[in-house]
């Protein structure tokens, strides 16, 4: 098992800097997922780690050794891409053995053993003699993963490996990748995706990237429950957290947040935060909102759209802010467009952010 450590890693293409000094400490055996909007630098970061791109500044260590100048092969990594990149004229077996044979990486018998072991792990033994065209998309991607396994890498890198699969196969292959991590006795894995569910379910820790910076690193549920800033708050979770402009006033042992339309909520337990008061934002997740009466309302407004999804109903509500907010209510909810409704949320589900977008932390949450 090998750790991967990045210290102030920068990447420039000519005059354009796309990674602005990334610090990351990936532990041996960890499953780390990079998420972020398209173009934020996920693939570039992965390619820098793989050695497919030079580092412009900073230090990259794998297994405690600086590898800035090492070739991809010397780094002991294997990479799986979105496009499976199999050789169409070679059987599954030959596709998996080819790289090893080419690199004279082991005797014929050893290579055979490694191919068969990988095929067993991925349950593709029955297809070893087939050509890729006789496989489904999911099976092809398993061959590509198998080819990576035969190299016995210290670190696996995956760049959106499931993006070309249909929804059902994506779920199945995702579960297989989770199992693979266990079967490989915790080989370090770094996985890029833009899929929330993949990130939440696979990751030991998620790295949220934005415009070539790291916004936050943490366990999936930690990022969900306690985002550092507005960007992470709105990136993790679907539909995204509702954010409303608010005026924040410290009042003794609480903070009172007043939202545009004059409604206000006192949040106890925020005592001891460094907040000076002033402009900020109130955040509440769609799933933390519930219908209520006037006395308990956090938000009041009119229904603009109802989306029944079966197990939940998404209700969009105009509360006088720039955008409608959305509530995710359990089951089937019958509401007409234009209906006046009131919504509440438990105080401990409400998040506050300062004008700079940074989370206002409670003493309790900081201690957690
Ligand atoms: P992501 O994988 O998060 O969608 P990328 O890492 O592919 O993002 O790209 C990050 C940024 O770097 C983008 O703005 C992209 O246009 C730029 N970029 C990527 N590769 C190159 C390249 N070879 N030359 C110039 N710019 C590049
Ligand atoms: Mg990419």
Tab-separated table of C-alpha atoms and ligand atoms in Angstrom:
chain	number	residue	atom	x	y	z
A	1	UNK	CA	0.000	0.000	0.000
A	2	UNK	CA	1.292	3.416	-0.933
A	3	UNK	CA	0.340	6.922	0.083
A	4	UNK	CA	0.267	9.805	-2.371
A	5	UNK	CA	1.306	13.227	-1.155
A	6	UNK	CA	1.041	16.467	-3.085
A	7	UNK	CA	2.658	19.631	-1.808
A	8	UNK	CA	1.838	22.938	-3.517
A	9	UNK	CA	1.450	21.204	-6.865
A	10	UNK	CA	0.882	23.567	-9.776
A	11	UNK	CA	0.208	22.846	-13.417
A	12	UNK	CA	0.512	25.382	-16.186
A	13	UNK	CA	-0.197	25.015	-19.878
A	14	UNK	CA	1.897	27.835	-21.340
A	15	UNK	CA	0.817	30.974	-19.497
A	16	UNK	CA	-2.408	29.438	-18.200
A	17	UNK	CA	-2.287	27.928	-14.715
A	18	UNK	CA	-4.954	25.246	-14.214
A	19	UNK	CA	-3.829	23.819	-10.833
A	20	UNK	CA	-2.976	26.521	-8.315
A	21	UNK	CA	-0.977	24.807	-5.599
A	22	UNK	CA	-2.686	21.606	-4.533
A	23	UNK	CA	-1.932	20.157	-1.094
A	24	UNK	CA	-3.245	16.647	-0.526
A	25	UNK	CA	-2.203	13.773	1.681
A	26	UNK	CA	-3.747	10.494	0.509
A	27	UNK	CA	-3.220	7.690	2.973
A	28	UNK	CA	-2.025	4.218	1.985
A	29	UNK	CA	-5.046	2.083	1.068
A	30	UNK	CA	-7.445	4.995	0.964
A	31	UNK	CA	-10.212	5.384	-1.628
A	32	UNK	CA	-10.227	9.066	-2.534
A	33	UNK	CA	-12.696	10.607	-4.981
A	34	UNK	CA	-12.110	13.892	-6.820
A	35	UNK	CA	-15.302	15.778	-7.662
A	36	UNK	CA	-15.918	19.226	-9.095
A	37	UNK	CA	-17.496	21.009	-12.041
A	38	UNK	CA	-16.369	20.251	-15.574
A	39	UNK	CA	-13.053	21.934	-16.335
A	40	UNK	CA	-12.007	22.380	-12.674
A	41	UNK	CA	-8.860	20.274	-13.165
A	42	UNK	CA	-9.815	16.756	-12.019
A	43	UNK	CA	-8.331	14.954	-15.017
A	44	UNK	CA	-5.284	17.194	-15.035
A	45	UNK	CA	-4.616	16.391	-11.383
A	46	UNK	CA	-4.961	12.680	-12.068
A	47	UNK	CA	-2.676	12.883	-15.108
A	48	UNK	CA	-0.096	14.794	-13.076
A	49	UNK	CA	-0.150	12.029	-10.451
A	50	UNK	CA	0.119	9.391	-13.194
A	51	UNK	CA	3.067	11.150	-14.782
A	52	UNK	CA	1.236	11.728	-18.058
A	53	UNK	CA	1.744	15.467	-17.470
A	54	UNK	CA	4.769	17.271	-16.012
A	55	UNK	CA	4.408	19.172	-12.759
A	56	UNK	CA	5.062	22.916	-13.148
A	57	UNK	CA	5.814	23.481	-9.440
A	58	UNK	CA	5.575	21.625	-6.146
A	59	UNK	CA	6.314	18.077	-5.045
A	60	UNK	CA	4.614	14.757	-5.680
A	61	UNK	CA	5.466	11.781	-3.496
A	62	UNK	CA	4.267	8.204	-3.969
A	63	UNK	CA	5.064	5.696	-1.258
A	64	UNK	CA	7.318	8.227	0.451
A	65	UNK	CA	9.470	8.867	-2.618
A	66	UNK	CA	9.556	12.082	-4.656
A	67	UNK	CA	8.463	11.091	-8.169
A	68	UNK	CA	8.291	14.489	-9.926
A	69	UNK	CA	10.761	13.244	-12.528
A	70	UNK	CA	9.743	9.559	-12.581
A	71	UNK	CA	8.159	8.008	-15.666
A	72	UNK	CA	4.603	6.677	-15.368
A	73	UNK	CA	5.958	3.124	-15.264
A	74	UNK	CA	8.400	3.897	-12.450
A	75	UNK	CA	5.562	5.340	-10.332
A	76	UNK	CA	3.816	1.987	-9.957
A	77	UNK	CA	0.403	3.297	-10.936
A	78	UNK	CA	-2.264	2.008	-13.304
A	79	UNK	CA	-4.931	4.166	-14.863
A	80	UNK	CA	-8.421	3.336	-16.148
A	81	UNK	CA	-10.062	5.824	-18.489
A	82	UNK	CA	-13.624	6.578	-19.484
A	83	UNK	CA	-13.021	5.077	-22.928
A	84	UNK	CA	-11.927	1.507	-22.357
A	85	UNK	CA	-9.166	1.724	-24.980
A	86	UNK	CA	-9.054	-2.029	-25.670
A	87	UNK	CA	-7.325	-3.407	-28.762
A	88	UNK	CA	-10.247	-4.521	-30.966
A	89	UNK	CA	-8.336	-7.299	-32.750
A	90	UNK	CA	-7.040	-8.932	-29.555
A	91	UNK	CA	-8.893	-11.301	-27.259
A	92	UNK	CA	-9.720	-10.299	-23.710
A	93	UNK	CA	-6.809	-12.438	-22.531
A	94	UNK	CA	-4.344	-10.778	-24.889
A	95	UNK	CA	-5.654	-7.324	-24.038
A	96	UNK	CA	-4.926	-8.013	-20.390
A	97	UNK	CA	-1.536	-9.667	-21.004
A	98	UNK	CA	-0.295	-7.343	-23.740
A	99	UNK	CA	1.187	-4.565	-21.595
A	100	UNK	CA	3.020	-7.045	-19.395
A	101	UNK	CA	4.404	-8.976	-22.362
A	102	UNK	CA	5.497	-5.755	-24.025
A	103	UNK	CA	7.310	-4.595	-20.905
A	104	UNK	CA	8.762	-8.093	-20.363
A	105	UNK	CA	7.111	-7.772	-16.958
A	106	UNK	CA	7.330	-11.364	-15.688
A	107	UNK	CA	7.702	-14.794	-17.318
A	108	UNK	CA	4.982	-16.231	-19.529
A	109	UNK	CA	3.743	-18.375	-16.640
A	110	UNK	CA	3.658	-15.413	-14.230
A	111	UNK	CA	1.777	-13.262	-16.739
A	112	UNK	CA	-0.719	-16.070	-17.249
A	113	UNK	CA	-1.234	-16.326	-13.501
A	114	UNK	CA	-1.784	-12.575	-13.135
A	115	UNK	CA	-4.256	-12.421	-16.028
A	116	UNK	CA	-6.266	-15.330	-14.624
A	117	UNK	CA	-6.278	-13.858	-11.114
A	118	UNK	CA	-7.511	-10.507	-12.406
A	119	UNK	CA	-10.143	-12.236	-14.547
A	120	UNK	CA	-11.320	-14.132	-11.498
A	121	UNK	CA	-11.598	-11.008	-9.339
A	122	UNK	CA	-13.667	-9.298	-12.033
A	123	UNK	CA	-15.651	-12.382	-13.042
A	124	UNK	CA	-14.626	-12.179	-16.674
A	125	UNK	CA	-13.061	-15.656	-16.849
A	126	UNK	CA	-15.751	-16.928	-19.266
A	127	UNK	CA	-14.860	-14.201	-21.777
A	128	UNK	CA	-11.079	-14.546	-21.939
A	129	UNK	CA	-11.151	-15.860	-25.521
A	130	UNK	CA	-13.636	-13.314	-26.825
A	131	UNK	CA	-12.904	-10.183	-28.797
A	132	UNK	CA	-13.989	-6.877	-27.191
A	133	UNK	CA	-16.764	-6.421	-29.755
A	134	UNK	CA	-18.468	-9.523	-28.330
A	135	UNK	CA	-18.719	-7.903	-24.879
A	136	UNK	CA	-21.165	-5.440	-23.344
A	137	UNK	CA	-19.954	-1.997	-22.300
A	138	UNK	CA	-19.785	-3.062	-18.668
A	139	UNK	CA	-17.770	-6.171	-19.523
A	140	UNK	CA	-15.364	-4.115	-21.630
A	141	UNK	CA	-14.807	-1.728	-18.764
A	142	UNK	CA	-14.113	-4.716	-16.503
A	143	UNK	CA	-11.468	-5.892	-18.966
A	144	UNK	CA	-9.897	-2.422	-18.851
A	145	UNK	CA	-9.900	-2.596	-15.048
A	146	UNK	CA	-8.513	-6.144	-15.238
A	147	UNK	CA	-5.683	-4.930	-17.424
A	148	UNK	CA	-4.870	-2.374	-14.721
A	149	UNK	CA	-4.971	-5.057	-11.996
A	150	UNK	CA	-2.469	-7.314	-13.806
A	151	UNK	CA	0.128	-4.584	-13.450
A	152	UNK	CA	-0.120	-4.998	-9.690
A	153	UNK	CA	-0.004	-1.242	-9.146
A	154	UNK	CA	0.600	0.554	-5.863
A	155	UNK	CA	-2.021	3.105	-6.826
A	156	UNK	CA	-5.063	2.829	-9.100
A	157	UNK	CA	-6.269	5.915	-10.910
A	158	UNK	CA	-9.753	6.009	-12.429
A	159	UNK	CA	-10.951	8.889	-14.643
A	160	UNK	CA	-14.762	8.740	-14.882
A	161	UNK	CA	-14.649	5.014	-15.666
A	162	UNK	CA	-18.414	4.535	-15.637
A	163	UNK	CA	-19.500	7.569	-17.684
A	164	UNK	CA	-19.999	5.563	-20.879
A	165	UNK	CA	-22.222	2.963	-19.233
A	166	UNK	CA	-26.001	3.083	-19.013
A	167	UNK	CA	-27.619	3.722	-15.640
A	168	UNK	CA	-28.132	0.098	-14.578
A	169	UNK	CA	-24.611	-0.993	-15.550
A	170	UNK	CA	-23.182	2.039	-13.836
A	171	UNK	CA	-24.736	0.968	-10.552
A	172	UNK	CA	-23.547	-2.626	-10.957
A	173	UNK	CA	-20.005	-1.658	-11.943
A	174	UNK	CA	-19.840	0.885	-9.123
A	175	UNK	CA	-20.586	-1.885	-6.641
A	176	UNK	CA	-17.917	-4.037	-8.282
A	177	UNK	CA	-15.343	-1.272	-7.929
A	178	UNK	CA	-16.166	-0.975	-4.226
A	179	UNK	CA	-15.704	-4.758	-3.883
A	180	UNK	CA	-12.501	-4.581	-5.884
A	181	UNK	CA	-11.069	-2.126	-3.383
A	182	UNK	CA	-11.741	-4.667	-0.638
A	183	UNK	CA	-10.430	-7.624	-2.617
A	184	UNK	CA	-7.244	-5.756	-3.473
A	185	UNK	CA	-6.685	-5.455	0.274
A	186	UNK	CA	-7.045	-1.747	0.174
A	187	UNK	CA	-4.804	-0.745	-2.718
A	188	UNK	CA	-4.830	3.054	-2.832
A	189	UNK	CA	-7.429	4.288	-5.310
A	190	UNK	CA	-7.994	7.758	-6.690
A	191	UNK	CA	-11.213	8.096	-8.608
A	192	UNK	CA	-12.562	11.029	-10.618
A	193	UNK	CA	-16.278	11.389	-11.147
A	194	UNK	CA	-18.952	14.015	-11.558
A	195	UNK	CA	-21.542	11.565	-10.231
A	196	UNK	CA	-22.666	12.416	-6.687
A	197	UNK	CA	-23.744	8.900	-5.845
A	198	UNK	CA	-20.431	7.381	-6.945
A	199	UNK	CA	-18.570	9.933	-4.875
A	200	UNK	CA	-20.715	9.476	-1.770
A	201	UNK	CA	-20.752	5.666	-1.873
A	202	UNK	CA	-17.188	4.862	-2.956
A	203	UNK	CA	-15.099	7.433	-1.143
A	204	UNK	CA	-13.356	7.178	2.168
A	205	UNK	CA	-12.724	10.863	1.568
A	206	UNK	CA	-13.949	13.231	-1.123
A	207	UNK	CA	-11.803	16.046	-2.494
A	208	UNK	CA	-13.981	18.879	-3.814
A	209	UNK	CA	-12.142	20.811	-6.517
A	210	UNK	CA	-13.139	24.159	-7.979
A	211	UNK	CA	-11.184	26.175	-10.541
A	212	UNK	CA	-7.918	24.405	-9.803
A	213	UNK	CA	-8.215	24.772	-6.009
A	214	UNK	CA	-9.186	22.310	-3.283
A	215	UNK	CA	-12.366	23.604	-1.610
A	216	UNK	CA	-12.635	20.884	1.066
A	217	UNK	CA	-11.424	17.364	1.815
A	218	UNK	CA	-13.427	15.075	4.054
A	219	UNK	CA	-15.546	11.983	4.570
A	220	UNK	CA	-18.686	12.056	2.381
A	221	UNK	CA	-21.149	12.526	5.228
A	222	UNK	CA	-18.954	15.154	6.849
A	223	UNK	CA	-19.025	17.216	3.642
A	224	UNK	CA	-22.785	16.728	3.427
A	225	UNK	CA	-23.451	17.687	7.033
A	226	UNK	CA	-20.820	20.298	7.590
A	227	UNK	CA	-19.587	21.982	4.413
A	228	UNK	CA	-16.810	24.545	4.860
A	229	UNK	CA	-18.279	27.005	2.420
A	230	UNK	CA	-21.107	27.815	0.032
A	231	UNK	CA	-19.435	26.063	-2.887
A	232	UNK	CA	-19.217	22.704	-1.124
A	233	UNK	CA	-22.675	23.207	0.396
A	234	UNK	CA	-24.182	23.554	-3.067
A	235	UNK	CA	-22.008	20.976	-4.813
A	236	UNK	CA	-22.641	18.040	-2.459
A	237	UNK	CA	-26.270	16.928	-2.252
A	238	UNK	CA	-29.022	16.767	-4.859
A	239	UNK	CA	-31.063	18.857	-5.354
A	240	UNK	CA	-28.540	21.388	-4.080
A	241	UNK	CA	-28.846	23.117	-0.709
A	242	UNK	CA	-31.158	26.146	-0.821
A	243	UNK	CA	-29.221	29.330	-0.144
A	244	UNK	CA	-30.971	32.562	0.829
A	245	UNK	CA	-29.398	35.942	1.518
A	246	UNK	CA	-29.739	36.698	5.234
A	247	UNK	CA	-28.800	39.277	7.808
A	248	UNK	CA	-27.012	37.662	10.736
A	249	UNK	CA	-27.141	39.184	14.224
A	250	UNK	CA	-25.463	37.676	17.282
A	251	UNK	CA	-27.965	37.858	20.152
A	252	UNK	CA	-26.589	36.560	23.440
A	253	UNK	CA	-26.371	32.796	23.121
A	254	UNK	CA	-27.786	32.559	19.613
A	255	UNK	CA	-27.513	34.014	16.153
A	256	UNK	CA	-30.631	35.424	14.605
A	257	UNK	CA	-30.798	35.073	10.836
A	258	UNK	CA	-33.273	37.326	9.094
A	259	UNK	CA	-34.162	36.404	5.539
A	260	UNK	CA	-35.284	38.805	2.854
A	261	UNK	CA	-39.006	38.648	3.371
A	262	UNK	CA	-38.651	39.602	7.038
A	263	UNK	CA	-38.899	36.097	8.483
A	264	UNK	CA	-36.252	35.310	11.042
A	265	UNK	CA	-34.925	32.323	12.903
A	266	UNK	CA	-32.818	32.174	16.051
A	267	UNK	CA	-30.128	29.528	15.977
A	268	UNK	CA	-28.943	28.600	19.430
A	269	UNK	CA	-25.616	26.902	19.820
A	270	UNK	CA	-23.897	29.379	17.555
A	271	UNK	CA	-22.584	31.171	20.596
A	272	UNK	CA	-18.844	31.427	20.558
A	273	UNK	CA	-18.664	31.674	16.801
A	274	UNK	CA	-16.488	34.471	15.551
A	275	UNK	CA	-19.364	36.056	13.656
A	276	UNK	CA	-19.510	39.823	13.951
A	277	UNK	CA	-22.966	40.075	12.414
A	278	UNK	CA	-23.902	41.530	9.077
A	279	UNK	CA	-24.752	40.153	5.686
A	280	UNK	CA	-24.552	36.451	5.046
A	281	UNK	CA	-26.476	33.441	3.791
A	282	UNK	CA	-28.818	30.893	5.268
A	283	UNK	CA	-28.621	27.373	3.861
A	284	UNK	CA	-31.136	24.575	4.228
A	285	UNK	CA	-31.243	21.291	2.329
A	286	UNK	CA	-34.423	20.408	0.380
A	287	UNK	CA	-34.756	17.185	2.396
A	288	UNK	CA	-34.650	19.098	5.690
A	289	UNK	CA	-37.746	21.161	4.864
A	290	UNK	CA	-41.239	20.066	5.924
A	291	UNK	CA	-44.727	21.529	5.616
A	292	UNK	CA	-45.884	23.440	8.666
A	293	UNK	CA	-48.280	26.119	9.929
A	294	UNK	CA	-47.815	29.846	10.169
A	295	UNK	CA	-46.552	29.806	13.763
A	296	UNK	CA	-43.634	27.485	12.960
A	297	UNK	CA	-42.772	28.703	9.472
A	298	UNK	CA	-39.196	29.401	8.493
A	299	UNK	CA	-40.238	30.139	4.928
A	300	UNK	CA	-43.553	31.101	3.318
A	301	UNK	CA	-44.274	31.333	-0.339
A	302	UNK	CA	-46.221	30.087	-3.314
A	303	UNK	CA	-45.742	26.842	-5.176
A	304	UNK	CA	-44.312	27.335	-8.673
A	305	UNK	CA	-43.748	23.703	-9.711
A	306	UNK	CA	-44.356	20.213	-8.346
A	307	UNK	CA	-42.274	17.229	-9.485
A	308	UNK	CA	-43.588	13.873	-8.229
A	309	UNK	CA	-40.740	11.325	-8.256
A	310	UNK	CA	-42.560	8.484	-6.530
A	311	UNK	CA	-40.748	8.084	-3.244
A	312	UNK	CA	-40.438	11.866	-2.891
A	313	UNK	CA	-42.004	15.008	-4.335
A	314	UNK	CA	-39.930	18.054	-5.225
A	315	UNK	CA	-41.864	21.247	-4.537
A	316	UNK	CA	-40.473	24.529	-5.887
A	317	UNK	CA	-41.535	27.544	-3.893
A	318	UNK	CA	-41.219	31.257	-4.650
A	319	UNK	CA	-40.270	32.819	-1.309
A	320	UNK	CA	-39.429	36.221	-2.748
A	321	UNK	CA	-35.752	35.388	-3.340
A	322	UNK	CA	-34.003	35.513	-6.720
A	323	UNK	CA	-34.589	31.785	-7.288
A	324	UNK	CA	-37.358	29.517	-6.048
A	325	UNK	CA	-36.321	27.221	-3.239
A	326	UNK	CA	-36.975	23.502	-3.417
A	327	UNK	CA	-38.373	21.202	-0.760
A	328	UNK	CA	-38.005	17.412	-1.012
A	329	UNK	CA	-41.075	16.014	0.718
A	330	UNK	CA	-41.616	12.305	1.350
A	331	UNK	CA	-44.164	10.401	-0.717
A	332	UNK	CA	-46.795	11.895	-3.010
A	333	UNK	CA	-47.747	15.462	-2.097
A	334	UNK	CA	-50.743	17.049	-3.759
A	335	UNK	CA	-50.226	20.766	-4.113
A	336	UNK	CA	-51.440	23.074	-6.847
A	337	UNK	CA	-49.279	25.608	-8.580
A	338	UNK	CA	-49.913	28.960	-6.887
A	339	UNK	CA	-50.827	27.406	-3.536
A	340	UNK	CA	-49.540	29.265	-0.481
A	341	UNK	CA	-47.396	27.017	1.710
A	342	UNK	CA	-45.213	27.280	4.780
A	343	UNK	CA	-42.056	25.320	5.439
A	344	UNK	CA	-40.037	24.639	8.554
A	345	UNK	CA	-36.654	23.118	9.328
A	346	UNK	CA	-35.068	22.004	12.581
A	347	UNK	CA	-32.632	24.619	13.840
A	348	UNK	CA	-29.735	22.141	13.804
A	349	UNK	CA	-30.301	21.511	10.072
A	350	UNK	CA	-29.890	25.167	9.185
A	351	UNK	CA	-26.452	26.306	8.032
A	352	UNK	CA	-25.186	29.869	8.094
A	353	UNK	CA	-22.486	31.320	5.884
A	354	UNK	CA	-20.793	34.710	6.191
A	355	UNK	CA	-20.692	37.246	3.409
A	356	UNK	CA	-17.416	35.686	2.230
A	357	UNK	CA	-19.196	32.346	1.808
A	358	UNK	CA	-17.412	30.608	4.686
A	359	UNK	CA	-19.483	28.528	7.086
A	360	UNK	CA	-20.333	30.041	10.465
A	361	UNK	CA	-19.420	27.170	12.752
A	362	UNK	CA	-21.050	26.376	16.051
A	363	UNK	CA	-18.862	25.545	19.003
A	364	UNK	CA	-20.478	22.088	18.998
A	365	UNK	CA	-19.906	21.436	15.327
A	366	UNK	CA	-16.305	22.591	15.528
A	367	UNK	CA	-15.707	20.091	18.304
A	368	UNK	CA	-17.238	17.200	16.346
B	1	LIG	P1	-11.943	18.253	-15.622
B	1	LIG	O1	-11.365	16.900	-15.772
B	1	LIG	O2	-12.174	18.648	-14.183
B	1	LIG	O3	-13.191	18.457	-16.433
B	1	LIG	P2	-9.497	19.117	-16.903
B	1	LIG	O4	-8.448	18.703	-15.929
B	1	LIG	O5	-9.678	18.269	-18.109
B	1	LIG	O6	-10.879	19.342	-16.147
B	1	LIG	O7	-9.165	20.589	-17.400
B	1	LIG	C1	-8.832	21.650	-16.496
B	1	LIG	C2	-8.504	22.899	-17.293
B	1	LIG	O8	-7.273	22.716	-17.967
B	1	LIG	C3	-9.526	23.247	-18.351
B	1	LIG	O9	-9.694	24.631	-18.371
B	1	LIG	C4	-8.890	22.757	-19.625
B	1	LIG	O10	-9.321	23.506	-20.727
B	1	LIG	C5	-7.417	22.958	-19.341
B	1	LIG	N1	-6.574	21.996	-20.071
B	1	LIG	C6	-6.602	20.648	-19.937
B	1	LIG	N2	-5.677	20.065	-20.746
B	1	LIG	C7	-5.061	21.063	-21.405
B	1	LIG	C8	-4.007	21.111	-22.378
B	1	LIG	N3	-3.401	20.010	-22.819
B	1	LIG	N4	-3.631	22.344	-22.823
B	1	LIG	C9	-4.234	23.461	-22.361
B	1	LIG	N5	-5.212	23.486	-21.436
B	1	LIG	C10	-5.629	22.308	-20.970
B	2	LIG	MG1	-11.993	15.207	-16.864
